[in-house]
Amino acid sequence: MTTIPIQHYLFVAAAIFCIGLAIAITKRHFIGILIGIELMLNAVNINLVAFGRHDPERLTGQLFALFVIVVAAAEVTVALAIILRVYGRFQTVDPDEVSELKK
């Protein structure tokens, strides 16, 4: 059985991170920005698991990846709640059109 070198994992993770960053910067609505952030978090998870596989005696990479998944789930929950409140108030999900956040 051949093993995949760690450089391949890092290259894929860097590509996914760059795609996520481009999406988060260029999208014009909150959901697109949230998707870009999730892609960046998944790229970090790929790096953590790759380094965890590189050193099989320790499970720190996999444990950190689980922690990132839990944080990402909480982040999505809070972000979607905020998006729903903004949409209810301003009737739009375009961040450029939301100019005030007061009562």
mmCIF file of C-alpha atoms in Angstrom:
data_model
loop_
_atom_site.group_PDB
_atom_site.id
_atom_site.type_symbol
_atom_site.label_atom_id
_atom_site.label_comp_id
_atom_site.label_asym_id
_atom_site.label_seq_id
_atom_site.Cartn_x
_atom_site.Cartn_y
_atom_site.Cartn_z
ATOM 1 C CA MET A 1 0.000 0.000 0.000
ATOM 2 C CA THR A 2 1.415 3.365 -0.995
ATOM 3 C CA THR A 3 1.050 6.335 1.270
ATOM 4 C CA ILE A 4 0.184 9.789 0.048
ATOM 5 C CA PRO A 5 2.879 12.344 0.904
ATOM 6 C CA ILE A 6 1.927 15.129 3.294
ATOM 7 C CA GLN A 7 2.678 17.730 0.613
ATOM 8 C CA HIS A 8 -0.361 16.572 -1.357
ATOM 9 C CA TYR A 9 -2.631 17.148 1.628
ATOM 10 C CA LEU A 10 -1.115 20.559 2.219
ATOM 11 C CA PHE A 11 -1.525 21.541 -1.427
ATOM 12 C CA VAL A 12 -5.195 20.539 -1.456
ATOM 13 C CA ALA A 13 -5.800 22.342 1.837
ATOM 14 C CA ALA A 14 -4.089 25.492 0.559
ATOM 15 C CA ALA A 15 -6.185 25.410 -2.607
ATOM 16 C CA ILE A 16 -9.424 24.985 -0.638
ATOM 17 C CA PHE A 17 -8.406 27.761 1.750
ATOM 18 C CA CYS A 18 -7.686 30.131 -1.150
ATOM 19 C CA ILE A 19 -11.021 29.288 -2.771
ATOM 20 C CA GLY A 20 -12.814 29.900 0.528
ATOM 21 C CA LEU A 21 -11.016 33.203 1.031
ATOM 22 C CA ALA A 22 -11.908 34.328 -2.488
ATOM 23 C CA ILE A 23 -15.547 33.398 -1.919
ATOM 24 C CA ALA A 24 -15.675 35.169 1.450
ATOM 25 C CA ILE A 25 -14.184 38.349 -0.035
ATOM 26 C CA THR A 26 -16.138 38.516 -3.290
ATOM 27 C CA LYS A 27 -19.636 37.368 -2.348
ATOM 28 C CA ARG A 28 -22.300 40.006 -1.943
ATOM 29 C CA HIS A 29 -24.573 38.241 0.542
ATOM 30 C CA PHE A 30 -24.182 36.758 3.999
ATOM 31 C CA ILE A 31 -24.778 33.134 3.002
ATOM 32 C CA GLY A 32 -21.946 33.228 0.448
ATOM 33 C CA ILE A 33 -19.599 34.730 3.009
ATOM 34 C CA LEU A 34 -20.578 32.004 5.474
ATOM 35 C CA ILE A 35 -19.868 29.300 2.870
ATOM 36 C CA GLY A 36 -16.413 30.801 2.242
ATOM 37 C CA ILE A 37 -15.621 30.774 5.956
ATOM 38 C CA GLU A 38 -16.732 27.150 6.204
ATOM 39 C CA LEU A 39 -14.413 26.206 3.320
ATOM 40 C CA MET A 40 -11.513 27.879 5.113
ATOM 41 C CA LEU A 41 -12.298 25.945 8.306
ATOM 42 C CA ASN A 42 -12.418 22.691 6.319
ATOM 43 C CA ALA A 43 -8.995 23.470 4.853
ATOM 44 C CA VAL A 44 -7.658 23.889 8.378
ATOM 45 C CA ASN A 45 -9.191 20.518 9.294
ATOM 46 C CA ILE A 46 -7.413 18.866 6.361
ATOM 47 C CA ASN A 47 -4.109 20.287 7.590
ATOM 48 C CA LEU A 48 -4.733 19.135 11.161
ATOM 49 C CA VAL A 49 -5.629 15.599 10.110
ATOM 50 C CA ALA A 50 -2.683 15.436 7.695
ATOM 51 C CA PHE A 51 -0.237 16.403 10.417
ATOM 52 C CA GLY A 52 -1.969 14.011 12.798
ATOM 53 C CA ARG A 53 -1.502 11.217 10.266
ATOM 54 C CA HIS A 54 2.139 12.220 9.840
ATOM 55 C CA ASP A 55 2.681 11.521 13.555
ATOM 56 C CA PRO A 56 0.415 8.509 14.296
ATOM 57 C CA GLU A 57 1.534 8.193 17.938
ATOM 58 C CA ARG A 58 -0.312 11.386 18.852
ATOM 59 C CA LEU A 59 -3.943 12.148 18.161
ATOM 60 C CA THR A 60 -3.661 15.895 18.633
ATOM 61 C CA GLY A 61 -4.391 16.685 14.978
ATOM 62 C CA GLN A 62 -7.612 14.708 14.998
ATOM 63 C CA LEU A 63 -8.664 16.154 18.348
ATOM 64 C CA PHE A 64 -8.090 19.706 17.147
ATOM 65 C CA ALA A 65 -10.054 18.878 13.988
ATOM 66 C CA LEU A 66 -13.002 17.734 16.107
ATOM 67 C CA PHE A 67 -12.745 20.959 18.103
ATOM 68 C CA VAL A 68 -12.791 22.993 14.875
ATOM 69 C CA ILE A 69 -15.883 21.084 13.687
ATOM 70 C CA VAL A 70 -17.690 21.876 16.960
ATOM 71 C CA VAL A 71 -16.717 25.545 16.728
ATOM 72 C CA ALA A 72 -17.835 25.648 13.073
ATOM 73 C CA ALA A 73 -21.232 24.192 13.993
ATOM 74 C CA ALA A 74 -21.691 26.804 16.709
ATOM 75 C CA GLU A 75 -20.541 29.538 14.319
ATOM 76 C CA VAL A 76 -23.065 28.475 11.683
ATOM 77 C CA THR A 77 -25.857 28.450 14.241
ATOM 78 C CA VAL A 78 -25.083 31.957 15.479
ATOM 79 C CA ALA A 79 -24.464 33.307 11.973
ATOM 80 C CA LEU A 80 -27.748 31.951 10.630
ATOM 81 C CA ALA A 81 -29.617 33.449 13.603
ATOM 82 C CA ILE A 82 -28.008 36.826 12.895
ATOM 83 C CA ILE A 83 -28.796 36.539 9.180
ATOM 84 C CA LEU A 84 -32.452 35.794 9.937
ATOM 85 C CA ARG A 85 -32.668 38.813 12.266
ATOM 86 C CA VAL A 86 -31.021 41.086 9.692
ATOM 87 C CA TYR A 87 -33.367 39.831 6.991
ATOM 88 C CA GLY A 88 -36.375 40.369 9.237
ATOM 89 C CA ARG A 89 -35.278 43.939 9.953
ATOM 90 C CA PHE A 90 -33.937 45.106 6.571
ATOM 91 C CA GLN A 91 -35.576 42.630 4.130
ATOM 92 C CA THR A 92 -32.211 41.902 2.502
ATOM 93 C CA VAL A 93 -29.165 39.676 3.010
ATOM 94 C CA ASP A 94 -26.788 42.025 1.166
ATOM 95 C CA PRO A 95 -24.191 43.294 3.668
ATOM 96 C CA ASP A 96 -23.690 46.513 1.678
ATOM 97 C CA GLU A 97 -27.339 47.489 2.077
ATOM 98 C CA VAL A 98 -27.313 47.031 5.848
ATOM 99 C CA SER A 99 -25.963 50.383 6.922
ATOM 100 C CA GLU A 100 -27.262 50.664 10.463
ATOM 101 C CA LEU A 101 -27.549 48.212 13.286
ATOM 102 C CA LYS A 102 -29.583 50.062 15.881
ATOM 103 C CA LYS A 103 -32.934 49.343 17.510
#
